[in-house]
Short mmCIF file of C-alpha atoms and ligand atoms in Angstrom, two decimals:
data_model
loop_
_atom_site.label_atom_id
_atom_site.label_comp_id
_atom_site.label_asym_id
_atom_site.label_seq_id
_atom_site.Cartn_x
_atom_site.Cartn_y
_atom_site.Cartn_z
CA MET A 1 12.31 3.53 -19.19
CA ILE A 2 11.60 5.93 -15.78
CA LEU A 3 9.87 8.63 -15.88
CA TYR A 4 12.04 11.67 -13.87
CA GLN A 5 9.84 15.13 -13.30
CA ASP A 6 7.93 14.73 -16.56
CA ARG A 7 10.20 13.12 -18.67
CA PHE A 8 10.88 9.56 -19.89
CA MET A 9 14.25 8.48 -19.86
CA GLU A 10 16.61 5.28 -19.06
CA ARG A 11 17.39 4.49 -15.18
CA ASP A 12 20.75 4.15 -16.35
CA GLU A 13 20.74 8.50 -16.89
CA LEU A 14 18.88 9.59 -13.94
CA HIS A 15 21.09 11.88 -11.07
CA ILE A 16 19.74 11.87 -7.91
CA ASP A 17 21.41 14.44 -5.71
CA VAL A 18 23.03 13.44 -2.27
CA GLU A 19 21.61 16.16 -1.13
CA ASP A 20 17.53 15.32 -2.16
CA ARG A 21 15.06 15.02 0.85
CA GLY A 22 13.87 11.91 0.06
CA TYR A 23 17.48 10.34 0.13
CA GLN A 24 18.33 12.35 3.61
CA PHE A 25 15.19 12.74 5.47
CA GLY A 26 12.40 10.70 4.04
CA ASP A 27 10.91 13.55 3.06
CA GLY A 28 8.45 12.68 0.60
CA VAL A 29 5.53 10.56 -0.13
CA TYR A 30 4.72 7.72 -2.12
CA GLU A 31 2.20 5.57 -3.99
CA VAL A 32 2.48 1.59 -5.20
CA ILE A 33 -0.49 0.76 -8.52
CA ARG A 34 -1.00 -1.95 -8.97
CA ILE A 35 -1.31 -2.94 -13.28
CA TYR A 36 -2.89 -5.84 -14.32
CA ASN A 37 -3.31 -6.26 -18.62
CA GLY A 38 -1.41 -3.70 -18.78
CA VAL A 39 -4.35 -1.03 -16.76
CA PRO A 40 -4.01 0.69 -13.49
CA PHE A 41 -6.41 -0.62 -11.03
CA LEU A 42 -7.71 2.35 -9.35
CA MET A 43 -5.62 4.31 -10.22
CA THR A 44 -7.94 7.93 -9.34
CA GLU A 45 -8.21 6.18 -6.09
CA HIS A 46 -4.03 6.47 -5.58
CA LEU A 47 -3.82 9.49 -7.35
CA GLU A 48 -5.97 11.36 -4.47
CA ARG A 49 -4.13 9.38 -2.16
CA LEU A 50 -1.19 10.96 -2.48
CA GLU A 51 -2.58 14.61 -2.78
CA ARG A 52 -3.69 14.29 0.32
CA SER A 53 -0.26 12.18 1.90
CA ALA A 54 1.35 15.74 0.48
CA LYS A 55 -1.04 17.94 1.62
CA ALA A 56 -0.60 16.50 5.28
CA ILE A 57 3.33 16.90 4.72
CA LYS A 58 2.67 20.37 3.95
CA MET A 59 4.59 19.49 -0.11
CA SER A 60 2.59 20.56 -3.11
CA LEU A 61 2.71 18.29 -6.16
CA PRO A 62 4.78 19.28 -9.46
CA TYR A 63 1.96 17.92 -11.47
CA SER A 64 -1.90 17.95 -11.61
CA LEU A 65 -3.35 14.59 -11.22
CA HIS A 66 -4.56 14.77 -14.33
CA GLU A 67 -1.17 15.45 -15.56
CA LEU A 68 0.37 12.36 -13.25
CA ASP A 69 -2.67 9.93 -14.68
CA LEU A 70 -1.24 10.51 -18.23
CA LYS A 71 1.84 10.16 -17.46
CA LEU A 72 1.47 7.32 -15.50
CA LYS A 73 -0.09 5.45 -18.55
CA GLU A 74 2.49 7.00 -20.77
CA LEU A 75 4.93 4.84 -18.40
CA VAL A 76 3.35 1.77 -18.82
CA SER A 77 2.53 1.86 -22.18
CA ASN A 78 6.63 2.84 -23.16
CA ASN A 79 7.53 0.17 -20.72
CA GLN A 80 4.96 -3.02 -22.68
CA LEU A 81 4.09 -3.49 -18.90
CA ILE A 82 1.06 -6.08 -18.94
CA ASP A 83 1.19 -7.47 -15.26
CA GLY A 84 3.04 -5.18 -12.55
CA ILE A 85 3.15 -2.80 -9.99
CA ILE A 86 3.80 1.63 -10.74
CA TYR A 87 6.40 3.04 -7.85
CA LEU A 88 5.59 7.16 -8.07
CA GLN A 89 7.58 8.87 -5.17
CA ILE A 90 7.55 12.73 -4.43
CA THR A 91 10.23 14.10 -2.21
CA ARG A 92 10.27 17.81 -1.21
CA GLY A 93 13.57 18.05 -3.09
CA VAL A 94 17.16 19.34 -3.39
CA ALA A 95 18.47 21.89 -1.15
CA PRO A 96 21.76 22.35 1.87
CA ARG A 97 20.81 19.77 4.64
CA ILE A 98 18.93 22.13 6.75
CA HIS A 99 15.64 20.21 9.14
CA GLN A 100 13.60 22.84 7.86
CA PHE A 101 12.24 23.77 4.59
CA PRO A 102 14.18 24.57 1.93
CA GLN A 103 12.82 28.05 0.83
CA GLY A 104 12.24 27.73 -3.05
CA ILE A 105 13.20 24.08 -3.67
CA GLU A 106 11.18 22.03 -6.53
CA PRO A 107 9.01 18.74 -5.59
CA VAL A 108 11.32 15.58 -7.26
CA LEU A 109 9.36 13.06 -9.12
CA THR A 110 9.79 9.26 -10.09
CA ALA A 111 8.43 6.54 -11.44
CA TYR A 112 9.54 3.14 -12.17
CA VAL A 113 7.33 0.13 -13.19
CA ARG A 114 8.12 -3.44 -12.03
CA GLU A 115 7.16 -7.07 -13.53
CA LEU A 116 5.11 -8.58 -10.64
CA PRO A 117 2.30 -11.60 -10.50
CA ARG A 118 -0.18 -11.93 -8.86
CA PRO A 119 0.69 -13.97 -5.68
CA LEU A 120 -1.38 -16.88 -6.44
CA ALA A 121 -0.32 -19.77 -3.65
CA GLN A 122 -0.40 -17.43 -1.20
CA MET A 123 -3.73 -16.36 -1.90
CA ALA A 124 -4.79 -19.72 -2.28
CA ASN A 125 -3.37 -21.28 0.87
CA GLY A 126 -2.73 -18.03 2.87
CA GLY A 127 0.68 -17.90 5.61
CA LYS A 128 1.32 -17.69 9.04
CA ALA A 129 1.49 -13.87 10.33
CA ILE A 130 3.73 -12.97 13.35
CA LEU A 131 3.05 -10.23 15.83
CA VAL A 132 4.65 -7.10 17.09
CA GLU A 133 4.83 -4.47 18.92
CA ASP A 134 3.56 -0.95 16.51
CA ILE A 135 6.60 1.49 16.92
CA ARG A 136 5.50 3.57 14.63
CA TRP A 137 4.84 7.75 14.68
CA LEU A 138 1.64 8.61 15.29
CA ARG A 139 0.57 10.31 11.73
CA CYS A 140 0.32 6.61 9.79
CA ASP A 141 -2.32 7.52 7.45
CA ILE A 142 0.35 9.67 5.32
CA LYS A 143 1.98 7.30 3.17
CA SER A 144 5.64 8.76 3.40
CA LEU A 145 8.57 7.51 2.59
CA ASN A 146 10.00 6.22 6.26
CA LEU A 147 9.57 2.76 6.58
CA LEU A 148 12.29 1.67 8.88
CA PRO A 149 9.93 0.45 11.58
CA ASN A 150 7.31 -0.79 8.78
CA VAL A 151 10.74 -2.84 7.73
CA LEU A 152 11.78 -3.92 10.44
CA ALA A 153 8.35 -5.04 11.70
CA LYS A 154 8.62 -7.28 7.92
CA GLN A 155 12.14 -8.26 8.50
CA GLU A 156 11.14 -10.37 11.83
CA ALA A 157 8.48 -11.87 10.02
CA VAL A 158 10.69 -13.25 7.51
CA GLU A 159 13.06 -14.42 9.99
CA ALA A 160 9.86 -16.30 11.56
CA LYS A 161 9.03 -17.54 8.14
CA ALA A 162 5.58 -15.72 8.50
CA ILE A 163 4.24 -13.79 5.56
CA GLU A 164 3.33 -10.89 7.83
CA ALA A 165 3.94 -8.94 10.60
CA ILE A 166 0.75 -7.90 12.44
CA GLN A 167 1.36 -4.39 14.19
CA HIS A 168 -0.51 -4.17 18.32
CA ARG A 169 -0.34 -1.18 19.78
CA ASN A 170 -0.64 -1.59 23.62
CA GLY A 171 -2.86 -4.65 22.43
CA THR A 172 -5.08 -3.35 20.01
CA ILE A 173 -4.42 -4.31 16.17
CA THR A 174 -3.58 -1.26 14.03
CA GLU A 175 -1.91 -2.96 10.74
CA GLY A 176 0.42 -5.06 9.23
CA SER A 177 4.02 -4.12 8.23
CA ALA A 178 2.99 -3.17 5.03
CA SER A 179 -1.02 -3.37 4.07
CA ASN A 180 -4.73 -4.04 6.51
CA VAL A 181 -5.08 -6.57 8.89
CA PHE A 182 -9.07 -7.74 9.05
CA ILE A 183 -10.89 -10.28 11.43
CA VAL A 184 -14.11 -12.64 10.54
CA LYS A 185 -15.64 -13.57 14.27
CA LYS A 186 -19.97 -14.65 13.66
CA GLY A 187 -19.74 -13.47 10.20
CA THR A 188 -18.89 -9.56 10.95
CA ILE A 189 -15.87 -8.41 9.29
CA TYR A 190 -13.39 -5.61 11.41
CA THR A 191 -10.98 -3.75 10.83
CA HIS A 192 -9.20 -0.65 12.58
CA PRO A 193 -10.99 2.88 11.96
CA ALA A 194 -9.13 4.74 9.00
CA ASN A 195 -7.52 7.27 11.12
CA HIS A 196 -3.52 8.54 12.49
CA TYR A 197 -2.98 4.88 13.83
CA ILE A 198 -3.20 3.68 9.84
CA LEU A 199 -2.79 3.75 6.08
CA ASN A 200 -6.19 3.67 5.11
CA GLY A 201 -5.27 1.60 2.03
CA ILE A 202 -6.91 1.77 -1.08
CA THR A 203 -7.47 -1.87 -1.20
CA ARG A 204 -8.64 -2.19 1.91
CA GLN A 205 -11.13 0.52 1.10
CA PHE A 206 -11.80 -1.63 -2.10
CA VAL A 207 -13.10 -4.33 0.35
CA PHE A 208 -15.54 -2.21 2.31
CA GLN A 209 -16.75 -2.08 -1.54
CA LEU A 210 -16.79 -6.02 -2.31
CA ALA A 211 -18.21 -6.48 1.29
CA GLY A 212 -21.52 -4.06 0.68
CA GLU A 213 -21.66 -5.45 -3.02
CA LEU A 214 -21.59 -9.27 -0.88
CA GLY A 215 -23.65 -8.21 1.49
CA LEU A 216 -21.25 -9.05 4.24
CA PRO A 217 -21.93 -6.98 7.49
CA ILE A 218 -18.17 -4.95 7.78
CA ALA A 219 -17.57 -2.98 10.21
CA GLU A 220 -14.50 0.16 11.24
CA LYS A 221 -13.55 -1.40 14.70
CA ALA A 222 -10.33 -1.99 16.71
CA TYR A 223 -10.36 -5.43 18.39
CA THR A 224 -7.40 -6.81 20.94
CA LYS A 225 -4.67 -9.31 19.80
CA GLU A 226 -6.92 -11.82 21.68
CA GLU A 227 -9.17 -11.30 19.37
CA LEU A 228 -7.44 -11.47 16.64
CA LEU A 229 -5.82 -14.94 17.92
CA THR A 230 -9.73 -16.50 18.83
CA ALA A 231 -11.22 -14.98 15.10
CA ASP A 232 -12.74 -17.31 12.39
CA GLU A 233 -10.60 -16.34 9.76
CA ILE A 234 -8.07 -13.06 9.54
CA PHE A 235 -6.81 -11.83 5.93
CA PHE A 236 -4.10 -8.80 5.30
CA THR A 237 -5.39 -6.49 1.63
CA SER A 238 -2.67 -4.28 0.55
CA THR A 239 -2.10 -3.06 -4.07
CA THR A 240 -0.27 -6.35 -4.63
CA ALA A 241 -0.85 -8.94 -1.40
CA GLU A 242 -4.64 -8.74 -2.85
CA VAL A 243 -6.61 -10.31 -0.10
CA SER A 244 -4.58 -13.13 1.24
CA PRO A 245 -5.21 -15.01 4.13
CA ILE A 246 -3.75 -15.71 7.31
CA VAL A 247 -4.10 -18.91 9.14
CA THR A 248 -2.14 -19.55 11.69
CA VAL A 249 -0.55 -16.27 13.84
CA ASP A 250 3.09 -16.83 16.18
CA ASP A 251 2.07 -20.40 17.07
CA GLN A 252 -2.04 -20.43 17.33
CA ILE A 253 -3.54 -21.79 14.33
CA ILE A 254 -6.95 -19.77 12.69
CA GLY A 255 -9.82 -21.15 12.46
CA ASN A 256 -9.79 -24.92 10.83
CA GLY A 257 -5.76 -23.69 9.95
CA LYS A 258 -6.96 -23.16 6.30
CA PRO A 259 -8.67 -19.92 4.04
CA GLY A 260 -12.37 -18.58 5.20
CA PRO A 261 -15.28 -18.67 3.51
CA VAL A 262 -15.69 -15.08 3.66
CA THR A 263 -12.09 -14.83 2.96
CA ILE A 264 -12.69 -16.63 -0.57
CA GLN A 265 -15.41 -14.68 -0.85
CA LEU A 266 -13.78 -11.37 -1.49
CA GLN A 267 -11.01 -12.91 -3.28
CA LYS A 268 -13.35 -14.37 -5.99
CA ILE A 269 -15.09 -11.14 -6.21
CA TYR A 270 -11.67 -9.29 -5.90
CA ASP A 271 -10.75 -12.02 -9.60
CA ARG A 272 -13.92 -10.63 -10.80
CA TYR A 273 -13.11 -7.01 -11.05
CA VAL A 274 -9.47 -8.05 -12.35
CA ALA A 275 -10.41 -10.25 -15.26
CA ASP A 276 -12.95 -7.31 -15.64
CA LEU A 277 -10.52 -5.13 -16.51
CA SER A 278 -9.01 -7.68 -19.26
CA LEU A 279 -12.11 -7.14 -21.09
CA GLU A 280 -10.63 -2.76 -21.15
CA LYS A 281 -9.16 -1.59 -24.08
CA HIS A 282 -5.61 -0.31 -23.72
O1 LIG B 1 4.36 -4.79 -2.73
C1 LIG B 1 4.10 -4.39 -1.66
O2 LIG B 1 4.67 -5.18 -0.80
C2 LIG B 1 3.55 -3.09 -1.45
S1 LIG B 1 2.21 -2.47 -2.15
C3 LIG B 1 1.54 -1.63 -0.73
C4 LIG B 1 1.91 -2.24 0.27
C5 LIG B 1 2.91 -3.17 0.22
N1 LIG B 1 1.43 -1.39 1.29
C6 LIG B 1 0.62 -0.79 1.39
C7 LIG B 1 0.06 -0.36 2.60
C8 LIG B 1 1.27 -0.11 3.80
O3 LIG B 1 2.48 0.09 3.60
C9 LIG B 1 -0.07 0.03 5.25
C10 LIG B 1 1.60 0.84 6.82
N2 LIG B 1 -0.52 0.00 5.52
C11 LIG B 1 -1.66 -1.04 4.55
C12 LIG B 1 -0.93 -0.85 2.93
C13 LIG B 1 -2.53 -1.15 1.88
O4 LIG B 1 -2.14 0.21 0.95
P1 LIG B 1 -3.19 -0.81 -0.48
O5 LIG B 1 -4.06 -1.42 -0.07
O6 LIG B 1 -3.68 1.39 -0.32
O7 LIG B 1 -2.17 -0.64 -0.73
#
C-alpha cells in the first residue's frame, strides 16, 4: 500500500488530479530514503532536508517531521519492506493552472516503498562515467521535482554504457546526474562545496563523518575536469549508490583502473553502519 496525505491506501485507489502542480509544473519537493533490514537509514537528515527544500520554494509541510517519521515507518512495516527505498514527494497542491501560487490550497503528499537490493557489483567493480555540461538552474541545492536536465544527463550516460554522468559548469565539476562526486588526490578527498550549484547529499554528509572517523583528510573544494581526469581515485555517492567507484571517465582510465584504497576504506566503514542497523530492534 501507499501513503496519501496521512492515509494508507492501495496504489490503484489513488487519484492524482490532472491539475496537481507537481504534475504540471514540477512544483514540489521529494526525498528518497534507504531502508536496510526494515530500518530507515539517516531518516532525520532526509526529513530535515525535505523541510529545507519546502521552505526554499515557500511551501509549508502538511505534517510535522515527527508525524512524517511515524507515518513513513508505518508505511515500511505495512509493506513488510526489508531492503529498499521510500519515495516521498510533496507538491504544492491542486488548483486551476496558473503560474503563481494559488491561494488557499493544501500540499499533496504521496509516498510509497520499493524493494531495492544494494548495488554490490557496482560498488565492488566501479564503472564508467561520462562528462556532460551542467545545464541546470542555479538552485540545485533544492531537491525539487524538476529533474529534466538530470534525466537527459543520465540517459546520455546509459547510451554511452556509463553508470553516471558527471556534470561540469565551465570546466568546474559540480556533481553527478543523481549523485555527489568526489576525487582523491595525494590522500586528500575533494568534493564541490555545498552551495547552490549542488544538492548537499545526505550520503555526501555521511562520507564527511566517515572520513573524520578514519582520519582521512577531506575538503570542500571545487576541482576542474582536468583534475578529475588525473585524480588517483573517483567515487560518487547517493542514497542508493552508497559509495560507488568510477574507474573510467569518457575514455580516460583513472588510477590503475580499479577502485582505489580510500574508496574501499570508506565502503568498509559504511558497511559497518549498515550491518549495525541489522542489530537494531524494529
Ligand atoms: O535511486 C537513485 O537513483 C537515487 S536515490 C537518490 C538519488 C538517486 N540522488 C540524490 C542526489 C541527486 O539527485 C543529486 C542531483 N545530487 C546528489 C544526490 C545524492 O543525494 P543523497 O546522498 O541525499 O541521496
